[in-house]
PDB file of C-alpha atoms in Angstrom:
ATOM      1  CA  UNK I   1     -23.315  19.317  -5.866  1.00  0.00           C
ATOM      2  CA  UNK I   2     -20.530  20.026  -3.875  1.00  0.00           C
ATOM      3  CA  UNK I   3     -18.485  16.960  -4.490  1.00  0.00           C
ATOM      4  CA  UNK I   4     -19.856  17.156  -8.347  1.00  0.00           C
ATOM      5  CA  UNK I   5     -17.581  20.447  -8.405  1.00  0.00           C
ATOM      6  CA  UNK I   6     -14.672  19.226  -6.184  1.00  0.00           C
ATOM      7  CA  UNK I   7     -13.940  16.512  -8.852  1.00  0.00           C
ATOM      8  CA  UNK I   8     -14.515  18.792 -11.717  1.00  0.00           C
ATOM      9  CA  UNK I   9     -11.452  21.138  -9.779  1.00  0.00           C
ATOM     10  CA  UNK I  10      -9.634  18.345  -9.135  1.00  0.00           C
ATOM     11  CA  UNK I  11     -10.231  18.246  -5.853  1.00  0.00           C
ATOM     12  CA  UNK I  12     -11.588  14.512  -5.134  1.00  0.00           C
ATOM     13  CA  UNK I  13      -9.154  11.916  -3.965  1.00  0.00           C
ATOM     14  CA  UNK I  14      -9.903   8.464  -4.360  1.00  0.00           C
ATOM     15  CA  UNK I  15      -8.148   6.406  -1.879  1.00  0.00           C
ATOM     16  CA  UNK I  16      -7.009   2.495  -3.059  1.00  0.00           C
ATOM     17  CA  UNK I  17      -7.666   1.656   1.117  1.00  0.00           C
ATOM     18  CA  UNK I  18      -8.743   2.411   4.252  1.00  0.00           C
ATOM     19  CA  UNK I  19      -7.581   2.071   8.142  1.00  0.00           C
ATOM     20  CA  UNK I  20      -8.043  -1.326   9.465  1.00  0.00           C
ATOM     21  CA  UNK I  21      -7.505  -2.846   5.974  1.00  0.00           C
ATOM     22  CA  UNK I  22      -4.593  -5.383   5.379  1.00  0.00           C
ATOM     23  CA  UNK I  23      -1.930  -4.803   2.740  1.00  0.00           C
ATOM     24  CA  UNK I  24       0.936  -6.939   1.562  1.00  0.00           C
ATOM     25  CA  UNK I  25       4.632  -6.357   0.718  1.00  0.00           C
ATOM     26  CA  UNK I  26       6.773  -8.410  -1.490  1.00  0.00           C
ATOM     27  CA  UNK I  27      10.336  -8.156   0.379  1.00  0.00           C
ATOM     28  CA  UNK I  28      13.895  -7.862  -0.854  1.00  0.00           C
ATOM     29  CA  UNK I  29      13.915 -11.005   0.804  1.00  0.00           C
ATOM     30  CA  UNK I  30      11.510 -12.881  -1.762  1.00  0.00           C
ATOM     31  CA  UNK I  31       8.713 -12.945   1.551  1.00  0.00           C
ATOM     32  CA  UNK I  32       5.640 -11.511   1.821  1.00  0.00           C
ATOM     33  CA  UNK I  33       5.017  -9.008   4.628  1.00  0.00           C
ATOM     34  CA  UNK I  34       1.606  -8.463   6.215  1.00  0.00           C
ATOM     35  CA  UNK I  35       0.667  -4.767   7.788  1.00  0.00           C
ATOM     36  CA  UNK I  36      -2.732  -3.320   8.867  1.00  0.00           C
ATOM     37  CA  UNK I  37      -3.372   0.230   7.774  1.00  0.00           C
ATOM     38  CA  UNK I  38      -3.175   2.637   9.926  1.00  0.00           C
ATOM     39  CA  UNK I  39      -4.499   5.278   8.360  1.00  0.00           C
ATOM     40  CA  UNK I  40      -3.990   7.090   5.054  1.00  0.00           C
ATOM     41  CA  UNK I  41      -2.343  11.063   4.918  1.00  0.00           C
ATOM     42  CA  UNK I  42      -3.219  12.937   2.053  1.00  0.00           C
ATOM     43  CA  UNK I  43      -0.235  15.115   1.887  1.00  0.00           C
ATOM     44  CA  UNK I  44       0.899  18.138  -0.712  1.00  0.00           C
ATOM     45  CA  UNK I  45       3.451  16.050  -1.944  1.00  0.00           C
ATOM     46  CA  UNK I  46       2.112  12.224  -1.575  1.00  0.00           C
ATOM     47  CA  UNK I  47      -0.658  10.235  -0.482  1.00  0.00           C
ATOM     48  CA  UNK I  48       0.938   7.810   2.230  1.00  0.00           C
ATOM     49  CA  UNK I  49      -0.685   4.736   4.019  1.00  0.00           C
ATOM     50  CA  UNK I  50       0.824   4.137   7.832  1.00  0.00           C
ATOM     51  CA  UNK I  51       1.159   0.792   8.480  1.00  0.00           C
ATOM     52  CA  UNK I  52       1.492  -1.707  11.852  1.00  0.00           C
ATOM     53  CA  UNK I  53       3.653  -4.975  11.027  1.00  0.00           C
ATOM     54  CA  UNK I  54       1.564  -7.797  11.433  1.00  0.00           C
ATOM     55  CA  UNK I  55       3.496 -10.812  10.222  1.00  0.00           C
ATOM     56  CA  UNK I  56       6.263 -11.380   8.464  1.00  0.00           C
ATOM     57  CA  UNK I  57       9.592  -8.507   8.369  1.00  0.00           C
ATOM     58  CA  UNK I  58       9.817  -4.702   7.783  1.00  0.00           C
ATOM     59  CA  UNK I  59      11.715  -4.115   4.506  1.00  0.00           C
ATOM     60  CA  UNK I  60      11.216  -0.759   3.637  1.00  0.00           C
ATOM     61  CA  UNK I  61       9.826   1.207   6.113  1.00  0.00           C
ATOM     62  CA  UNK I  62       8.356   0.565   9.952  1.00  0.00           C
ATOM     63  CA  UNK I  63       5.835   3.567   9.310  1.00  0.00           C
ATOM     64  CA  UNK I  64       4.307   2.894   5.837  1.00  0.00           C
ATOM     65  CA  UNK I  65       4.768   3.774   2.350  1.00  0.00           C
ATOM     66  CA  UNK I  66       3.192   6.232  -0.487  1.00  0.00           C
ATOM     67  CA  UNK I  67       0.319   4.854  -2.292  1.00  0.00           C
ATOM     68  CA  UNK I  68       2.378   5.037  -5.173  1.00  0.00           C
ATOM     69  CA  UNK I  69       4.135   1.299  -4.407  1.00  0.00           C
ATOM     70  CA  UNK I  70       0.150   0.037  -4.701  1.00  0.00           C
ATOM     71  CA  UNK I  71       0.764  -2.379  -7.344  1.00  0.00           C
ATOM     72  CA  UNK I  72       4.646  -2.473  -7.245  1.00  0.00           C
ATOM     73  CA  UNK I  73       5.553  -3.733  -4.095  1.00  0.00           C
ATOM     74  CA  UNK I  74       2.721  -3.275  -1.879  1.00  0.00           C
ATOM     75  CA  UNK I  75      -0.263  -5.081  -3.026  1.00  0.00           C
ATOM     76  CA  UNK I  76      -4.216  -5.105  -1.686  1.00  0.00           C
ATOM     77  CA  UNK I  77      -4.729  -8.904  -2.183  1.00  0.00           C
ATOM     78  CA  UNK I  78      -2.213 -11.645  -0.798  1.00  0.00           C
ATOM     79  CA  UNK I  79      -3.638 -13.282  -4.201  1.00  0.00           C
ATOM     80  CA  UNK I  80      -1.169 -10.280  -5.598  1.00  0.00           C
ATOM     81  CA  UNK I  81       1.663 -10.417  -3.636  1.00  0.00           C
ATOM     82  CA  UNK I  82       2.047 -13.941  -4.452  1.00  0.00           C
ATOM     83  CA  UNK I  83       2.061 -13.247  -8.421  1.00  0.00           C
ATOM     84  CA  UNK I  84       4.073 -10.834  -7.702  1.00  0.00           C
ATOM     85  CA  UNK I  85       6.919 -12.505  -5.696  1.00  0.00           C
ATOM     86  CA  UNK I  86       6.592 -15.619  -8.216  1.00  0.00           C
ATOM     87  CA  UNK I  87       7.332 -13.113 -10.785  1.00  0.00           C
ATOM     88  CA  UNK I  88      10.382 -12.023  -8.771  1.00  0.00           C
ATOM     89  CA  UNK I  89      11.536 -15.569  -8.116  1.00  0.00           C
ATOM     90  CA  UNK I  90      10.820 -16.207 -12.057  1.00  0.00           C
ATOM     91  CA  UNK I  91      12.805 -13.402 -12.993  1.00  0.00           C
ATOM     92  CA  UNK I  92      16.067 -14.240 -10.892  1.00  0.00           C
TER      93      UNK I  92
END
């Protein structure tokens, strides 16, 4: 009942992750970065993962980035990095 009501208020944050899960960025440099999650801060202003570099280069930022780059940059599948940085390469 109690969660029922939280979502009703707005209240219930769904989160695209979760520590220990891998996520990939698509670099300035046309590369795909690997970084474990470190864990997720649900903030007033943004929801932002912290990462760990596992392979690859930091291009943005060493600590992590706001969920909001889910999709954009950061992706939840290698499978969707790679479309995305072929789309990058495509479009250059």
């Amino acid at each position: 009942r109690q969660l029922i009501k939280a979502d009703r208020d707005g209240c219930v944050v769904v989160l695209p992750c979760k520590a220990g899960d891998t996520v990939y960025e698509v670099t300035s440099r046309k590369t795909i970065s690997e970084y474990r999650v470190k864990a997720i801060r649900v903030e007033s202003f943004c929801t932002f993962i912290e990462w760990d570099i596992v392979a690859g280069f930091v291009d943005k930022s060493l600590f992590g980035v706001s969920v909001n780059a889910i999709g954009k940059t950061v992706f939840l599948t290698r499978e969707e990095a790679e479309k995305a940085l072929e789309a990058m390469k495509d479009g250059y």
